[in-house]
Coordinates of C-alpha atoms and ligand atoms in Angstrom, one line a residue:
X1 CA -52.0 -47.7 23.3
X2 CA -53.4 -46.5 20.0
X3 CA -54.5 -48.2 17.9
X4 CA -56.7 -49.7 14.2
X5 CA -58.3 -51.4 10.9
X6 CA -61.6 -51.9 9.5
X7 CA -62.4 -55.6 8.2
X8 CA -65.3 -56.4 6.2
X9 CA -68.9 -55.1 7.1
X10 CA -70.7 -59.2 6.9
X11 CA -68.1 -60.3 9.2
X12 CA -68.5 -58.7 12.0
X13 CA -72.6 -58.5 11.2
X14 CA -72.2 -62.5 10.8
X15 CA -70.2 -63.1 14.4
X16 CA -71.6 -60.3 15.8
X17 CA -74.8 -62.4 15.2
X18 CA -72.8 -64.8 16.3
X19 CA -71.5 -64.3 19.5
X20 CA -75.2 -62.7 20.3
X21 CA -77.6 -64.5 18.7
X22 CA -76.7 -68.9 18.8
X23 CA -76.2 -69.6 22.7
X24 CA -78.6 -72.5 22.5
X25 CA -76.1 -74.2 19.7
X26 CA -73.2 -74.1 22.6
X27 CA -75.4 -74.4 25.7
X28 CA -74.5 -78.5 27.0
X29 CA -76.8 -81.1 28.7
X30 CA -77.0 -80.3 32.2
X31 CA -75.7 -82.8 33.9
X32 CA -74.5 -82.8 37.4
X33 CA -76.4 -80.1 40.0
X34 CA -74.9 -76.8 39.2
X35 CA -72.6 -75.4 41.4
X36 CA -74.0 -74.0 44.7
X37 CA -71.4 -70.9 45.3
X38 CA -68.3 -69.4 42.9
X39 CA -65.8 -66.4 43.6
X40 CA -64.0 -64.4 40.9
X41 CA -60.6 -62.5 41.8
X42 CA -60.3 -58.9 40.2
X43 CA -63.3 -56.1 39.1
X44 CA -60.9 -55.4 36.0
X45 CA -62.5 -55.9 32.7
X46 CA -61.0 -59.5 33.1
X47 CA -63.0 -60.6 36.1
X48 CA -66.1 -58.2 35.6
X49 CA -67.0 -60.5 32.1
X50 CA -66.1 -63.3 33.6
X51 CA -68.7 -62.6 35.6
X52 CA -71.3 -62.4 33.2
X53 CA -70.1 -65.7 30.9
X54 CA -70.6 -67.6 34.7
X55 CA -74.4 -66.2 34.9
X56 CA -75.1 -67.4 31.0
X57 CA -72.9 -71.1 31.1
X58 CA -74.5 -72.1 34.6
X59 CA -78.1 -69.9 35.0
X60 CA -79.4 -68.0 37.8
X61 CA -78.7 -70.2 41.0
X62 CA -75.2 -70.3 41.4
X63 CA -73.8 -67.3 43.7
X64 CA -70.7 -65.3 41.9
X65 CA -68.9 -63.6 44.0
X66 CA -66.5 -60.8 42.7
X67 CA -63.4 -59.9 45.9
X68 CA -62.1 -56.1 44.7
X69 CA -59.1 -54.8 46.4
X70 CA -59.3 -51.4 44.8
X71 CA -61.3 -49.9 41.7
X72 CA -63.7 -52.0 39.8
X73 CA -62.6 -51.3 36.8
X74 CA -58.5 -52.3 37.6
X75 CA -56.2 -51.3 35.0
X76 CA -59.6 -49.1 32.8
X77 CA -59.1 -46.0 35.0
X78 CA -60.4 -42.5 34.3
X79 CA -58.3 -39.2 35.8
X80 CA -60.7 -35.6 36.4
X81 CA -59.1 -32.1 35.4
X82 CA -61.4 -29.2 35.3
X83 CA -64.9 -30.2 34.7
X84 CA -64.0 -33.6 32.3
X85 CA -62.7 -37.3 32.6
X86 CA -59.6 -38.5 30.7
X87 CA -58.8 -41.9 30.4
X88 CA -55.8 -43.4 32.1
X89 CA -55.2 -46.2 32.0
X90 CA -56.8 -48.6 29.3
X91 CA -58.2 -46.1 26.3
X92 CA -59.0 -46.8 23.3
X93 CA -60.0 -50.7 21.2
X94 CA -60.2 -52.5 18.0
X95 CA -63.2 -52.8 15.7
X96 CA -62.8 -56.2 15.5
X97 CA -63.0 -56.8 19.0
X98 CA -66.2 -58.0 19.7
X99 CA -66.6 -59.4 22.9
X100 CA -65.6 -55.4 23.9
X101 CA -68.3 -54.6 21.2
X102 CA -71.0 -56.8 22.2
X103 CA -71.1 -55.4 25.8
X104 CA -71.3 -52.2 24.9
X105 CA -74.5 -53.4 23.1
X106 CA -76.4 -55.1 25.6
X107 CA -75.5 -52.7 28.5
X108 CA -76.9 -49.7 26.7
X109 CA -73.7 -47.8 26.6
X110 CA -72.5 -45.4 23.3
X111 CA -69.3 -45.7 21.8
X112 CA -67.5 -42.1 22.8
X113 CA -67.9 -39.5 19.3
X114 CA -64.8 -39.7 17.4
X115 CA -62.5 -37.0 17.0
X116 CA -59.4 -37.8 14.5
X117 CA -56.0 -36.9 15.3
X118 CA -52.3 -37.0 13.3
X119 CA -49.3 -38.6 14.6
X120 CA -46.0 -37.9 13.7
X121 CA -42.3 -39.2 15.0
X122 CA -39.2 -38.2 16.8
X123 CA -36.3 -38.6 17.4
X124 CA -35.3 -36.4 20.7
X125 CA -34.6 -33.6 18.3
X126 CA -37.0 -33.1 15.5
X127 CA -39.7 -35.1 14.3
X128 CA -38.6 -37.0 11.2
X129 CA -42.4 -37.6 10.2
X130 CA -45.5 -36.0 10.1
X131 CA -48.5 -37.4 9.2
X132 CA -51.2 -35.0 6.9
X133 CA -54.0 -34.4 6.4
X134 CA -54.5 -36.2 2.8
X135 CA -54.1 -39.3 2.6
X136 CA -52.5 -39.9 -1.1
X137 CA -49.7 -37.6 0.6
X138 CA -49.2 -39.9 3.2
X139 CA -49.7 -42.3 1.3
X140 CA -46.8 -40.9 -1.5
X141 CA -44.3 -40.2 1.6
X142 CA -44.6 -43.7 3.3
X143 CA -43.7 -45.2 -0.6
X144 CA -41.1 -42.8 -1.0
X145 CA -39.2 -43.8 2.5
X146 CA -40.0 -47.0 3.1
X147 CA -40.9 -48.7 -0.1
X148 CA -43.7 -51.3 0.1
X149 CA -43.2 -52.2 3.9
X150 CA -46.2 -50.6 5.3
X151 CA -48.7 -51.9 2.2
X152 CA -46.5 -55.2 3.9
X153 CA -47.0 -54.9 7.3
X154 CA -51.3 -54.2 6.8
X155 CA -51.4 -57.8 5.3
X156 CA -49.5 -59.2 7.8
X157 CA -51.7 -58.0 10.3
X158 CA -54.3 -58.4 8.5
X159 CA -53.6 -62.4 7.8
X160 CA -53.0 -62.6 11.4
X161 CA -56.3 -60.8 12.4
X162 CA -58.0 -63.4 10.2
X163 CA -56.8 -66.4 11.7
X164 CA -57.5 -64.8 15.4
X165 CA -61.0 -64.4 14.6
X166 CA -61.7 -68.0 14.1
X167 CA -61.7 -68.6 18.2
X168 CA -64.8 -65.7 18.3
X169 CA -66.5 -69.0 16.2
X170 CA -64.7 -71.7 18.6
X171 CA -66.2 -70.2 21.4
X172 CA -69.8 -69.7 20.2
X173 CA -70.0 -73.7 19.6
X174 CA -68.9 -73.8 23.5
X175 CA -64.9 -75.0 22.8
X176 CA -62.1 -74.2 25.1
X177 CA -59.0 -74.5 25.9
X178 CA -56.9 -75.6 28.7
X179 CA -53.4 -73.0 28.2
X180 CA -52.9 -70.2 25.8
X181 CA -50.4 -73.0 23.7
X182 CA -53.4 -75.1 22.9
X183 CA -55.7 -71.8 21.9
X184 CA -53.2 -70.0 20.0
X185 CA -52.4 -73.8 18.6
X186 CA -56.2 -74.2 17.6
X187 CA -56.2 -70.2 15.6
X188 CA -53.7 -70.7 13.4
X189 CA -52.0 -73.8 14.6
X190 CA -48.1 -74.4 15.2
X191 CA -47.3 -71.2 12.9
X192 CA -49.4 -69.8 15.5
X193 CA -47.9 -71.0 18.6
X194 CA -44.3 -70.0 17.1
X195 CA -45.5 -66.4 17.0
X196 CA -45.7 -65.9 20.6
X197 CA -42.9 -67.7 21.6
X198 CA -40.7 -65.3 18.9
X199 CA -39.7 -61.8 19.4
X200 CA -41.4 -59.3 16.8
X201 CA -38.6 -57.8 15.8
X202 CA -36.7 -61.9 14.3
X203 CA -40.5 -62.6 12.6
X204 CA -40.5 -59.5 10.3
X205 CA -37.0 -59.5 9.1
X206 CA -37.1 -62.6 8.5
X207 CA -40.0 -62.0 6.4
X208 CA -38.4 -58.9 4.4
X209 CA -39.5 -55.9 6.2
X210 CA -36.2 -53.5 6.0
X211 CA -34.3 -53.1 9.8
X212 CA -35.3 -48.6 9.2
X213 CA -38.9 -49.3 8.9
X214 CA -38.7 -51.5 12.8
X215 CA -36.7 -48.4 13.6
X216 CA -39.1 -45.8 12.5
X217 CA -42.3 -46.8 12.7
X218 CA -42.6 -50.3 14.1
X219 CA -40.4 -49.1 17.4
X220 CA -42.2 -45.7 18.1
X221 CA -45.7 -48.0 17.6
X222 CA -45.1 -50.4 19.9
X223 CA -43.2 -48.0 22.7
X224 CA -46.6 -45.8 22.6
X225 CA -47.9 -49.2 23.0
X226 CA -46.7 -51.1 25.1
X227 CA -43.8 -49.6 26.2
X228 CA -41.3 -51.9 24.7
X229 CA -39.6 -52.3 21.4
X230 CA -39.5 -54.8 19.1
X231 CA -38.2 -57.4 21.4
X232 CA -41.7 -58.0 22.3
X233 CA -43.8 -61.2 21.1
X234 CA -44.9 -61.4 17.6
X235 CA -48.2 -62.0 18.5
X236 CA -48.1 -58.8 20.7
X237 CA -46.4 -56.3 17.9
X238 CA -49.0 -57.6 16.1
X239 CA -51.4 -56.2 18.1
X240 CA -49.4 -52.9 18.7
X241 CA -49.6 -52.8 14.7
X242 CA -53.0 -53.3 13.6
X243 CA -53.2 -49.6 16.0
X244 CA -52.6 -47.9 12.5
X245 CA -55.0 -48.1 10.4
X246 CA -58.5 -46.1 11.5
X247 CA -61.7 -47.6 13.3
X248 CA -60.4 -47.5 16.8
X249 CA -63.4 -47.3 19.5
X250 CA -64.2 -46.0 23.4
X251 CA -66.8 -46.0 25.3
X252 CA -68.9 -43.0 26.1
X253 CA -67.6 -41.5 30.0
X254 CA -65.2 -43.8 30.5
X255 CA -64.3 -47.6 29.2
X256 CA -64.5 -48.5 33.1
X257 CA -68.5 -48.6 32.3
X258 CA -68.3 -51.5 30.4
X259 CA -66.5 -53.3 33.6
X260 CA -69.3 -52.1 36.4
X261 CA -72.0 -52.3 34.0
X262 CA -70.8 -56.4 33.5
X263 CA -71.2 -56.3 37.6
X264 CA -75.0 -55.7 37.7
X265 CA -75.6 -57.7 34.4
X266 CA -74.2 -61.1 35.9
X267 CA -75.7 -60.5 39.1
X268 CA -73.1 -61.2 41.3
X269 CA -72.3 -59.7 44.9
X270 CA -69.5 -56.9 44.8
X271 CA -67.1 -58.0 48.0
X272 CA -64.6 -55.3 49.0
X273 CA -62.0 -57.4 49.6
X274 CA -57.9 -58.3 49.7
X275 CA -57.9 -62.0 49.1
X276 CA -54.9 -63.1 51.3
X277 CA -55.0 -66.4 50.8
X278 CA -56.8 -69.6 48.7
X279 CA -56.8 -73.2 50.6
X280 CA -58.2 -76.7 49.3
X281 CA -60.0 -78.3 51.6
X282 CA -63.3 -80.9 52.2
X283 CA -66.1 -80.0 53.5
X284 CA -68.7 -82.9 54.5
X285 CA -71.8 -83.3 51.7
X286 CA -74.7 -80.8 53.5
X287 CA -77.8 -83.3 52.1
X288 CA -77.1 -86.1 54.8
X289 CA -75.6 -88.2 53.1
X290 CA -71.8 -89.5 53.7
X291 CA -69.0 -88.9 52.7
X292 CA -67.2 -85.5 51.5
X293 CA -66.6 -82.5 48.5
X294 CA -64.0 -80.6 47.5
X295 CA -63.6 -77.0 48.0
X296 CA -61.8 -74.1 48.3
X297 CA -60.8 -71.8 51.4
X298 CA -60.7 -67.8 50.5
X299 CA -59.3 -65.7 53.5
X300 CA -59.6 -61.7 52.6
X301 CA -58.9 -59.1 54.2
X302 CA -62.2 -56.3 54.3
X303 CA -63.5 -53.1 55.6
X304 CA -64.6 -55.5 58.9
X305 CA -61.2 -57.4 59.4
X306 CA -60.4 -60.7 58.8
X307 CA -63.4 -63.6 57.3
X308 CA -63.5 -66.3 55.4
X309 CA -65.9 -68.6 52.8
X310 CA -65.5 -71.6 50.7
X311 CA -66.8 -72.0 47.0
X312 CA -66.8 -74.5 44.7
X313 CA -65.1 -72.8 42.0
X314 CA -62.4 -70.4 42.3
X315 CA -61.5 -67.2 39.5
X316 CA -58.1 -65.4 39.6
X317 CA -58.3 -62.5 37.3
X318 CA -55.5 -60.1 37.9
X319 CA -52.1 -61.2 37.8
X320 CA -49.8 -63.6 40.2
X321 CA -46.7 -61.6 39.1
X322 CA -45.0 -59.3 41.4
X323 CA -46.5 -57.6 44.1
X324 CA -50.1 -57.2 42.2
X325 CA -52.0 -60.3 44.1
X326 CA -50.3 -60.8 47.2
X327 CA -52.2 -64.2 46.9
X328 CA -50.9 -67.6 48.4
X329 CA -51.6 -71.1 47.5
X330 CA -50.7 -73.1 50.7
X331 CA -51.9 -77.0 51.4
X332 CA -51.9 -77.2 47.4
X333 CA -49.4 -80.5 46.0
X334 CA -48.2 -80.0 43.8
X335 CA -47.3 -76.1 45.4
X336 CA -48.2 -73.4 43.5
X337 CA -46.6 -70.2 43.4
X338 CA -47.3 -67.0 44.9
X339 CA -45.4 -65.1 41.7
X340 CA -44.6 -67.2 38.6
X341 CA -41.9 -65.9 36.7
X342 CA -41.8 -62.8 34.6
X343 CA -41.8 -59.6 35.6
X344 CA -44.7 -55.7 34.8
X345 CA -43.4 -53.0 32.6
X346 CA -43.2 -49.7 35.1
X347 CA -46.1 -47.6 32.8
X348 CA -46.2 -43.9 34.3
X349 CA -49.3 -41.6 32.7
X350 CA -48.4 -38.3 33.0
X351 CA -51.6 -35.8 32.3
X352 CA -50.9 -32.3 32.0
X353 CA -53.6 -29.5 31.9
X354 CA -51.5 -27.4 29.6
X355 CA -49.0 -25.0 26.8
X356 CA -46.4 -27.7 24.5
X357 CA -43.4 -25.8 24.4
X358 CA -43.2 -27.0 20.1
X359 CA -39.4 -25.9 20.0
X360 CA -39.1 -29.3 22.0
X361 CA -39.9 -31.3 19.1
X362 CA -37.7 -29.0 17.2
X363 CA -40.8 -27.1 14.9
X364 CA -40.5 -23.9 14.0
X365 CA -43.2 -23.1 12.9
X366 CA -46.4 -21.0 14.8
X367 CA -47.2 -23.6 17.5
X368 CA -50.6 -22.1 15.9
X369 CA -50.4 -23.8 13.0
X370 CA -49.4 -27.0 14.9
X371 CA -52.4 -29.9 15.0
X372 CA -50.5 -32.8 15.3
X373 CA -52.4 -34.5 18.5
X374 CA -50.3 -38.1 19.4
X375 CA -46.1 -37.6 18.8
X376 CA -44.9 -41.2 18.5
X377 CA -41.0 -41.3 19.6
X378 CA -38.5 -43.3 18.4
X379 CA -36.3 -45.4 20.8
X380 CA -33.2 -43.5 22.7
X381 CA -31.9 -43.1 26.2
X382 CA -31.8 -39.8 26.6
X383 CA -35.8 -39.0 25.8
X384 CA -37.9 -38.8 28.5
X385 CA -40.8 -40.3 27.6
X386 CA -42.0 -42.5 24.5
X387 CA -45.2 -40.7 24.1
X388 CA -47.0 -37.9 24.0
X389 CA -50.7 -37.4 23.0
X390 CA -53.0 -34.8 23.1
X391 CA -56.2 -36.4 24.9
X392 CA -59.8 -35.8 24.6
X393 CA -62.4 -36.4 28.0
X394 CA -64.3 -40.0 28.1
X395 CA -66.9 -37.5 26.7
X396 CA -67.0 -35.1 23.6
X397 CA -69.6 -32.4 24.1
X398 CA -71.0 -30.8 21.2
X399 CA -69.0 -28.5 19.0
X400 CA -66.0 -30.2 20.2
X401 CA -62.9 -29.5 17.6
X402 CA -59.8 -30.2 18.6
X403 CA -57.2 -26.9 19.5
X404 CA -53.5 -26.0 18.5
X405 CA -51.1 -26.5 20.2
X406 CA -50.8 -22.8 21.0
X407 CA -53.6 -23.1 23.0
X408 CA -53.8 -25.3 26.8
X409 CA -54.9 -28.0 26.3
X410 CA -55.1 -31.4 28.1
X411 CA -51.6 -33.7 26.8
X412 CA -50.8 -37.3 28.2
X413 CA -46.8 -38.8 28.6
X414 CA -47.0 -42.3 29.0
X415 CA -43.1 -42.9 30.3
X416 CA -41.4 -45.3 32.2
X417 CA -40.4 -43.9 35.5
X418 CA -41.9 -40.1 36.2
X419 CA -41.2 -36.9 35.9
X420 CA -39.6 -34.4 37.3
X421 CA -41.0 -29.9 37.3
X422 CA -38.1 -30.2 35.1
X423 CA -38.6 -32.5 33.0
X424 CA -42.2 -30.9 32.4
X425 CA -40.3 -27.8 31.9
X426 CA -39.0 -29.1 28.9
X427 CA -41.7 -30.1 27.5
X428 CA -44.8 -27.6 28.5
X429 CA -44.4 -24.2 28.0
X430 CA -46.8 -23.4 31.2
X431 CA -49.0 -26.1 32.9
X432 CA -51.9 -25.7 35.7
X433 CA -52.8 -29.3 36.9
X434 CA -50.5 -32.3 36.5
X435 CA -52.0 -36.3 37.5
X436 CA -49.6 -39.3 37.9
X437 CA -50.6 -42.8 37.5
X438 CA -48.2 -45.2 38.1
X439 CA -49.0 -48.6 36.7
X440 CA -47.1 -52.6 37.2
X441 CA -49.3 -52.0 32.9
X442 CA -48.4 -55.4 31.0
X443 CA -45.6 -57.7 31.2
X444 CA -42.4 -56.7 29.9
X445 CA -42.4 -59.4 27.0
X446 CA -39.1 -61.0 26.0
X447 CA -39.8 -64.0 23.8
X448 CA -39.8 -67.2 24.9
X449 CA -41.8 -66.8 27.6
X450 CA -43.6 -69.8 30.1
X451 CA -46.4 -68.9 30.4
X452 CA -48.5 -70.7 33.2
X453 CA -52.1 -72.7 32.5
X454 CA -55.5 -71.3 32.6
X455 CA -56.0 -74.4 35.7
X456 CA -53.5 -74.2 38.5
X457 CA -56.4 -76.7 40.5
X458 CA -58.8 -79.0 39.6
X459 CA -61.5 -76.3 39.8
X460 CA -59.1 -73.3 40.3
X461 CA -58.9 -71.3 36.9
X462 CA -56.1 -67.7 36.2
X463 CA -57.6 -65.6 33.7
X464 CA -54.0 -64.1 32.7
X465 CA -51.7 -65.7 31.4
X466 CA -53.5 -64.7 28.2
X467 CA -51.7 -61.8 28.9
X468 CA -48.2 -62.9 28.1
X469 CA -50.0 -63.3 25.0
X470 CA -50.4 -60.3 24.1
X471 CA -52.2 -57.4 27.4
X472 CA -55.3 -55.7 26.0
X473 CA -59.0 -55.1 27.0
X474 CA -60.1 -57.9 25.0
X475 CA -58.1 -60.6 25.0
X476 CA -59.5 -60.8 28.7
X477 CA -62.8 -60.8 27.9
X478 CA -61.6 -63.8 25.8
X479 CA -59.8 -65.0 28.2
X480 CA -63.0 -65.0 30.9
X481 CA -65.2 -67.2 28.0
X482 CA -62.4 -69.1 27.5
X483 CA -62.1 -70.2 31.8
X484 CA -65.8 -69.5 32.4
X485 CA -66.7 -72.3 29.4
X486 CA -63.3 -74.6 30.3
X487 CA -65.6 -74.4 34.8
X488 CA -68.5 -75.3 33.4
X489 CA -67.5 -78.0 31.3
X490 CA -65.0 -79.5 33.9
X491 CA -67.7 -79.5 36.8
X492 CA -69.7 -81.0 34.2
X493 CA -67.5 -83.8 32.9
X494 CA -67.8 -82.2 29.3
X495 CA -64.2 -83.5 28.3
X496 CA -65.4 -83.2 24.2
X497 CA -65.5 -79.4 24.6
X498 CA -62.2 -79.6 25.1
X499 CA -58.6 -78.7 24.4
X500 CA -60.2 -80.8 20.6
X501 CA -57.9 -80.3 17.8
X502 CA -59.2 -79.6 13.8
X503 CA -62.2 -77.7 14.8
X504 CA -61.5 -75.8 11.5
X505 CA -63.0 -78.1 9.5
X506 CA -65.3 -80.0 12.3
X507 CA -66.9 -76.0 12.6
X508 CA -67.4 -75.7 8.8
X509 CA -68.6 -79.9 8.5
X510 CA -71.0 -78.7 11.9
X511 CA -72.8 -75.6 9.9
Ligands
FAD1 C1 -51.5 -47.4 31.0 C2 -52.4 -48.2 30.1 C3 -52.2 -48.0 29.5 C4 -53.5 -49.1 28.2 N1 -53.6 -48.9 26.9 C5 -54.9 -50.5 26.4 C6 -55.4 -50.0 24.9 O1 -55.8 -48.4 24.7 N2 -55.7 -50.8 24.9 C7 -56.6 -52.2 25.3 O2 -57.0 -52.8 25.5 N3 -56.0 -52.6 26.9 C8 -55.1 -51.3 27.1 N4 -54.0 -51.5 28.3 C9 -54.3 -53.6 28.6 C10 -55.6 -53.3 29.4 O3 -55.7 -52.5 30.4 C11 -55.7 -54.3 30.1 O4 -54.8 -55.8 29.3 C12 -56.5 -55.0 31.0 O5 -57.4 -53.7 32.0 C13 -56.6 -56.0 31.8 O6 -57.2 -55.8 32.9 P1 -57.6 -57.6 34.0 O7 -59.2 -57.1 34.2 O8 -57.4 -59.0 33.5 O9 -56.8 -57.2 35.4 P2 -56.8 -55.5 36.1 O10 -57.6 -54.7 35.4 O11 -55.8 -55.2 36.4 O12 -57.9 -56.6 37.3 C14 -57.4 -56.6 38.8 C15 -58.1 -56.5 38.9 O13 -57.7 -57.1 39.9 C16 -57.9 -56.3 41.7 N5 -56.7 -57.8 43.0 C17 -55.9 -57.8 42.8 N6 -55.2 -58.3 43.8 C18 -56.6 -58.7 44.7 C19 -56.6 -59.3 45.5 N7 -55.7 -60.1 46.1 N8 -58.4 -59.6 45.6 C20 -59.0 -58.9 45.2 N9 -58.5 -58.3 43.9 C21 -57.9 -57.7 43.5 C22 -57.0 -55.1 41.3 O14 -56.9 -54.4 42.2 C23 -57.7 -54.9 40.5 O15 -58.8 -54.4 40.2 C24 -53.5 -50.8 29.0 C25 -53.0 -50.4 30.0 C26 -52.0 -49.7 30.6 C27 -52.0 -50.0 32.6

């Protein structure tokens, strides 16, 4: 993904204060004993943020185990070329992603130094748009080609972003939601729910945007960010379009450091194992009294073979789709499926250390004069990639500068399928290193889509339904906070903090 804009500094400051400094207001009186053991499945940003927020909600005594079948970070990962590492999964973060910002501050991490780049759009034969170094030139070119579409798009996205930002205040006051629909309704009413159930193409055409603008600008942005076109839902479309302004950031030395930091900070135990099944069980009460309590038995396969453990609460922080997680749920009534409907979009990230063949892009000037860093593409079946970007390492050394295309450097391609040697030979004049990672990256959006609930069973929660509204690091973090609050409130019977209507008016009077 590439991304976005700036909000008024005082808004960010206020919300930042809210996130970090008003915990007391959100805390509820403890009504019953805390749970003894909680399991989180998945150590991506969603699972590790869940462990962090669970510790905040349930305090120091609960044992939190985080199961991870692969690598901590999940879809946040880096790959090494030469002496430097490069992001190959989730790479950029919006300036208003306040949970991510809070994590970085709290964990004492730093932001990567910003190296501004230039963008162009390729139609398969030539560059139809190339960003200039001069703001006024870009502005006039956009105005000439698309009238006021571009400015209207920015205003449209900003209006939606304003509504989205309400969630931070609700969460600070401890409110939680049992489904994506209820969460969206609280942020922006019926219109917001509808936005996530229509395609961004429909929404933008209804709002008067031109087809030309959708083809030349909106589709290329969606292709680089989500590997899809204007058939994605309106909300994820707005998230994608918010990527066009300045202020995007990444974590110095790699975004995945947030995940390992959150894990450490939450004092959770990392269990390197693949969870295979979860079953509801009854176990006798320990304190000598008669009776039973319901728990979940987790079966898993780790380094020393198969094992199982009992937990009071279980949180699934990995998509239950296709072959992504492979968890069975025997013994539940009503049954829980291993896979919910819907598919994930395959995206292949290819890093190439090489010299670009600028004539492939229809560029006729000398490649030593070609400084474009991000090449987006129009929809064209003949095209072998969705985007092509010159990428900076996760740590920017002193005196680092962008190089022109004539010099060997690291390029990142997103494509639907792996690229063959012959295809790489079209795009590059020469190369010495290639790294490839195949992802089931994010949902294949085709609204309207039935999203699973956050609550799968009495104390079994699921984080990733949020991805069907939009998949991004911040969305997983936001869902993690919601599920931690939900688990806490349901454990303590605090119904007044769940699925409340008209929160805006209520909070205005509370303030
Ligand atoms: C190529 C690419 C580019 C992207 N670009 C951006 C971007 O620029 N900005 C942005 O905000 N977002 C971006 N995203 C999206 C973002 O990376 C994801 O939305 C986010 O990382 C999802 O985090 P998660 O924790 O919910 O899931 P994951 O990161 O998928 O974590 C789930 C974890 O669960 C583990 N697991 C699965 N099954 C089991 C099991 N049975 N037992 C134990 N462990 C299990 C997996 O190994 C994995 O580590 C991008 C994603 C991709 C793939």
